Amino acid sequence: MTLREAYEYGQGELKLAGIEDAAVDAWYLLEFVTGISRAMYFLNMQEKMSGEQEEVYRSYIERRASHIPLQHITGVQEFMGLEFCVNEHVLVPRQDTEILVESVLDVLEPGMKVLDMCTGSGCILISLLKHSQPEGCQPVCSQFKNRQSACGQLAIDENNVSGVGVDVSEEALQVARKNRDKIGVQAELIQSDLFENVSGRYDIIVSNPPYIRTAVIEELKEEVKFHDPFLALDGKEDGLYFYRKIVEKSPEFLNQGGKLCFEIGHDQGEVVKRLMEEAGFVGVTIKKDLAGLDRVVFGKYNMKEKF
Ligand code: GLN
């Protein structure tokens, strides 16, 4: 089979199976199996694949045609410019969640402590730590850029942001630990049912908790409802279970003026905002994603105002 024949075969099979982005996925799998770039493909598409490559490609196309997510086949997903390992025990990181990370980077300052509740693959926490590191990948956060240019050298360790990630699933934490070590940040990753095993106080609590109403999970596409972990999707009856729990408990774990930042479903902005205001958060703001839908809610906890 030539590369071109393989690519056409892949696209055809995936289209037939009703896969949304058949051509894109057939290409990614071809790239994954052969390591070929788009430019090299066009130069060499009449070249034959090895028997082994053909066999592997066919098996991957077959798996994708049965609606196994692409990322479960390749084992990776890019998020915030970093490559995260994923498997069936974690939610595949979504591009929408980058808005949450960017919102936190905007307020993150050197030396702050961050808690990521329901960390899953660790994509939120690890991106925050990586992008606020004074060395390695280019800091995207203005505070950190200033800090570098102001002193003309890289900042000292105690000024680094420190992070704790929490998940109820030990299998998810294994993935998060692998990502932490691969991407090269320091983070504590602890097993805990919400705040049960958490101690200390934080400057920022960030969370993309499960927020889909149980009844709606049934209506999601196969890739999500059968392959993302149910635990990572299910926000129980009204989808708000975890927001209520996290809003109620986070004041005990926030420093004075600390911030709580959530990703939310497109129709949950106002209700989560209200929950936070009722619990003593101030300046509660809803932020939209690139599609113009409510995506992030954040606010500041003001202990003085409350007590
Ligand atoms: N925090 C992880 C993510 O955003 C996991 C979220 C979840 O499991 N609901 O991908």
XYZ file of C-alpha atoms and ligand atoms in Angstrom:
317
model
C 0.000 0.000 0.000
C 1.397 3.442 -0.872
C 1.156 6.312 1.581
C -1.507 7.876 -0.588
C -3.544 4.673 -0.747
C -3.288 4.334 3.004
C -4.453 7.906 3.608
C -7.384 7.472 1.217
C -8.294 4.158 2.799
C -8.176 5.784 6.251
C -10.380 8.693 5.246
C -12.875 6.400 3.518
C -13.218 4.060 6.499
C -13.633 6.891 8.981
C -16.186 8.701 6.825
C -18.137 5.492 6.481
C -18.139 5.118 10.263
C -19.512 8.668 10.629
C -16.406 10.117 12.276
C -16.737 13.912 12.308
C -13.216 14.906 11.258
C -12.461 11.831 9.167
C -9.748 13.405 7.007
C -7.990 15.073 9.940
C -7.984 11.928 12.038
C -6.871 9.704 9.134
C -3.969 12.120 8.632
C -2.966 12.248 12.315
C -2.906 8.482 12.489
C -0.792 8.267 9.331
C 1.605 10.799 10.781
C 1.635 8.922 14.072
C 2.436 5.572 12.442
C 4.992 6.744 9.850
C 6.373 9.903 11.447
C 5.957 11.647 8.084
C 5.354 15.405 7.830
C 2.707 16.921 5.579
C 5.382 18.255 3.193
C 7.168 14.900 2.991
C 3.867 13.185 2.337
C 3.229 15.294 -0.746
C 6.729 14.593 -2.029
C 6.594 10.866 -1.340
C 2.969 9.794 -1.488
C 3.638 7.094 -4.081
C 6.121 5.393 -1.764
C 5.127 2.106 -0.225
C 4.616 1.711 3.496
C 6.293 -1.219 5.222
C 4.068 -4.235 5.887
C 4.284 -3.546 9.586
C 3.283 0.113 9.230
C 0.343 -0.863 7.061
C -0.867 -3.375 9.602
C -0.584 -0.897 12.461
C -2.303 1.860 10.457
C -5.184 -0.421 9.543
C -5.634 -1.458 13.169
C -5.648 2.185 14.328
C -8.181 3.147 11.657
C -10.341 0.252 12.773
C -10.189 1.434 16.386
C -10.956 5.022 15.444
C -13.857 3.803 13.264
C -15.299 2.194 16.385
C -15.340 5.702 17.948
C -12.359 5.244 20.236
C -11.038 8.818 20.626
C -7.975 9.660 18.565
C -6.133 10.625 21.740
C -6.677 7.181 23.260
C -4.987 5.677 20.217
C -2.041 8.066 20.061
C -1.931 8.384 23.877
C -1.369 12.132 23.774
C -3.159 15.491 23.548
C -1.637 18.915 23.117
C -2.763 21.562 25.594
C -1.292 25.029 26.171
C 1.523 24.131 23.777
C 2.546 21.117 25.862
C 2.089 17.427 25.161
C 0.060 15.538 27.771
C -0.232 11.760 28.067
C -3.828 10.588 28.305
C -5.699 7.331 28.664
C -9.173 6.097 29.543
C -8.737 7.124 33.174
C -8.615 10.877 32.490
C -10.687 13.431 30.633
C -8.941 14.308 27.357
C -7.848 17.956 27.844
C -10.117 20.316 25.896
C -9.049 23.440 24.084
C -11.850 25.334 25.855
C -10.020 24.787 29.136
C -7.092 26.884 27.892
C -9.241 29.976 28.649
C -9.294 28.950 32.302
C -5.519 28.494 32.368
C -4.983 31.865 30.675
C -7.312 33.571 33.157
C -5.294 32.157 36.043
C -1.965 33.077 34.416
C -3.231 36.670 34.271
C -3.452 36.850 38.058
C -0.660 34.465 39.042
C 2.284 36.066 40.795
C 5.675 34.730 41.854
C 5.585 32.648 45.031
C 1.845 31.952 44.905
C 0.387 28.590 45.914
C -2.137 26.999 43.571
C -4.531 24.137 44.209
C -6.081 22.320 41.234
C -9.207 20.486 42.357
C -10.147 17.478 40.150
C -6.825 17.577 38.331
C -7.362 14.569 36.017
C -4.446 14.468 33.563
C -2.991 17.420 35.475
C -3.239 19.600 32.367
C -4.365 22.758 34.207
C -1.888 22.684 37.077
C 1.067 21.522 35.009
C 0.458 24.195 32.329
C 0.223 26.871 35.008
C 3.479 25.772 36.598
C 5.280 25.346 33.297
C 4.201 28.707 31.906
C 5.118 30.539 35.076
C 8.546 28.931 35.304
C 11.228 31.552 34.844
C 13.300 29.157 32.746
C 12.467 26.602 30.134
C 9.440 27.478 28.140
C 8.767 31.144 27.498
C 6.653 32.621 30.281
C 3.326 33.773 28.907
C 2.292 35.619 32.004
C 3.152 39.330 32.143
C 4.108 39.296 35.826
C 6.769 36.730 35.056
C 8.036 38.535 31.984
C 8.477 41.721 34.045
C 10.200 39.817 36.739
C 12.741 38.513 34.263
C 13.414 41.814 32.615
C 13.442 43.811 35.867
C 16.244 41.832 37.484
C 17.863 40.748 34.229
C 18.208 37.209 35.436
C 16.106 34.221 36.314
C 14.247 34.385 39.577
C 15.200 32.371 42.612
C 13.383 29.203 43.604
C 11.256 30.470 46.482
C 9.614 32.838 44.025
C 8.365 29.971 41.910
C 4.709 29.182 41.923
C 3.988 25.969 43.826
C 1.128 23.665 43.094
C -0.968 20.845 44.469
C -3.262 18.744 42.302
C -6.101 16.699 43.752
C -8.110 13.870 42.285
C -10.296 11.136 43.709
C -8.987 8.630 41.169
C -5.607 7.007 41.793
C -5.508 5.925 38.120
C -5.930 9.549 37.026
C -3.176 10.622 39.424
C -0.794 8.117 37.845
C -1.353 9.890 34.521
C -0.920 13.312 36.142
C 2.365 12.207 37.778
C 3.654 10.950 34.447
C 2.774 14.311 32.856
C 4.356 16.268 35.686
C 7.634 14.368 35.312
C 7.597 14.454 31.522
C 6.877 18.177 31.297
C 9.253 18.914 34.120
C 7.483 20.804 36.883
C 7.265 20.269 40.608
C 3.794 19.564 41.907
C 2.329 17.518 44.683
C -0.421 15.221 43.423
C -2.659 13.807 46.102
C -5.562 11.402 46.208
C -8.515 13.010 47.898
C -12.267 13.097 47.646
C -12.519 16.883 47.146
C -10.888 18.573 50.178
C -10.844 15.475 52.424
C -7.026 15.052 52.406
C -6.105 18.644 51.594
C -4.341 20.881 54.099
C -2.919 24.390 54.095
C -4.065 27.551 52.403
C -3.711 28.629 48.800
C -3.714 31.853 46.807
C -5.650 30.312 43.953
C -7.996 27.360 43.769
C -8.675 26.385 40.186
C -11.061 23.692 39.043
C -12.636 22.204 35.966
C -14.899 19.814 37.858
C -17.307 17.303 36.306
C -20.258 19.503 35.328
C -22.538 17.640 32.966
C -26.020 16.757 34.166
C -26.309 12.975 34.477
C -29.287 12.837 32.115
C -27.388 14.755 29.414
C -24.388 12.389 29.357
C -26.527 9.954 27.370
C -26.837 12.534 24.570
C -23.101 13.179 24.173
C -21.141 11.726 21.273
C -19.826 8.178 21.645
C -16.212 9.271 22.031
C -17.177 11.190 25.139
C -19.951 9.152 26.738
C -18.220 5.777 26.337
C -14.555 6.732 26.553
C -14.072 9.753 28.806
C -14.368 8.557 32.417
C -17.952 8.887 33.667
C -16.543 10.218 36.940
C -14.880 13.096 35.066
C -18.117 14.107 33.337
C -20.910 13.580 35.839
C -21.963 16.696 37.729
C -24.932 14.716 39.134
C -28.586 15.653 38.845
C -28.331 19.376 38.050
C -24.655 19.408 37.030
C -23.779 21.704 39.934
C -22.858 19.168 42.612
C -19.088 19.879 42.551
C -19.471 23.657 42.273
C -21.599 23.672 45.433
C -19.113 21.497 47.342
C -16.033 23.417 46.177
C -17.578 26.862 46.744
C -18.693 25.862 50.237
C -15.313 24.429 51.300
C -12.756 26.603 49.505
C -12.863 29.548 51.979
C -11.214 27.232 54.533
C -8.355 26.694 52.090
C -7.887 30.187 50.638
C -5.582 32.910 51.881
C -7.000 36.374 52.462
C -7.920 37.729 49.043
C -7.423 34.298 47.461
C -9.193 33.501 44.212
C -11.461 30.696 43.115
C -11.528 30.058 39.352
C -13.851 27.581 37.657
C -14.480 26.295 34.198
C -18.231 26.039 33.700
C -20.730 24.710 31.161
C -22.141 27.383 28.810
C -25.406 27.662 30.784
C -23.918 27.587 34.290
C -22.309 31.048 34.474
C -25.024 32.942 36.313
C -25.869 30.184 38.768
C -22.223 29.511 39.693
C -21.663 33.267 40.037
C -24.611 33.415 42.449
C -23.318 30.438 44.448
C -19.974 32.198 44.853
C -21.491 35.536 45.829
C -23.721 33.880 48.422
C -20.613 32.246 49.908
C -18.789 35.588 50.313
C -16.838 35.896 47.071
C -16.520 39.377 45.606
C -15.791 40.695 42.125
C -17.259 37.525 40.677
C -16.765 37.670 36.923
C -17.897 35.497 34.034
C -15.565 35.150 31.063
C -16.511 33.863 27.613
C -14.639 31.434 25.384
C -13.690 31.987 21.746
C -17.124 30.775 20.654
C -18.725 33.550 22.731
C -20.085 31.138 25.364
C -19.720 31.575 29.121
C -16.741 29.410 30.059
C -14.992 30.682 33.180
C -16.177 32.157 36.491
C -13.764 33.608 39.026
C -13.959 35.650 42.173
C -12.026 36.697 45.245
C -12.706 35.553 48.745
C -12.811 38.405 51.179
C -12.596 37.072 54.723
C -12.695 40.545 56.290
C -15.989 41.342 54.673
C -17.509 38.120 55.877
C -16.277 37.933 59.488
N -8.813 19.135 35.221
C -8.849 18.154 34.167
C -9.136 18.821 32.848
O -9.591 19.939 32.814
C -9.893 17.090 34.486
C -11.267 17.621 34.538
C -12.283 16.570 34.923
O -11.933 15.401 35.113
N -13.518 16.980 35.005
O -8.926 18.215 31.809
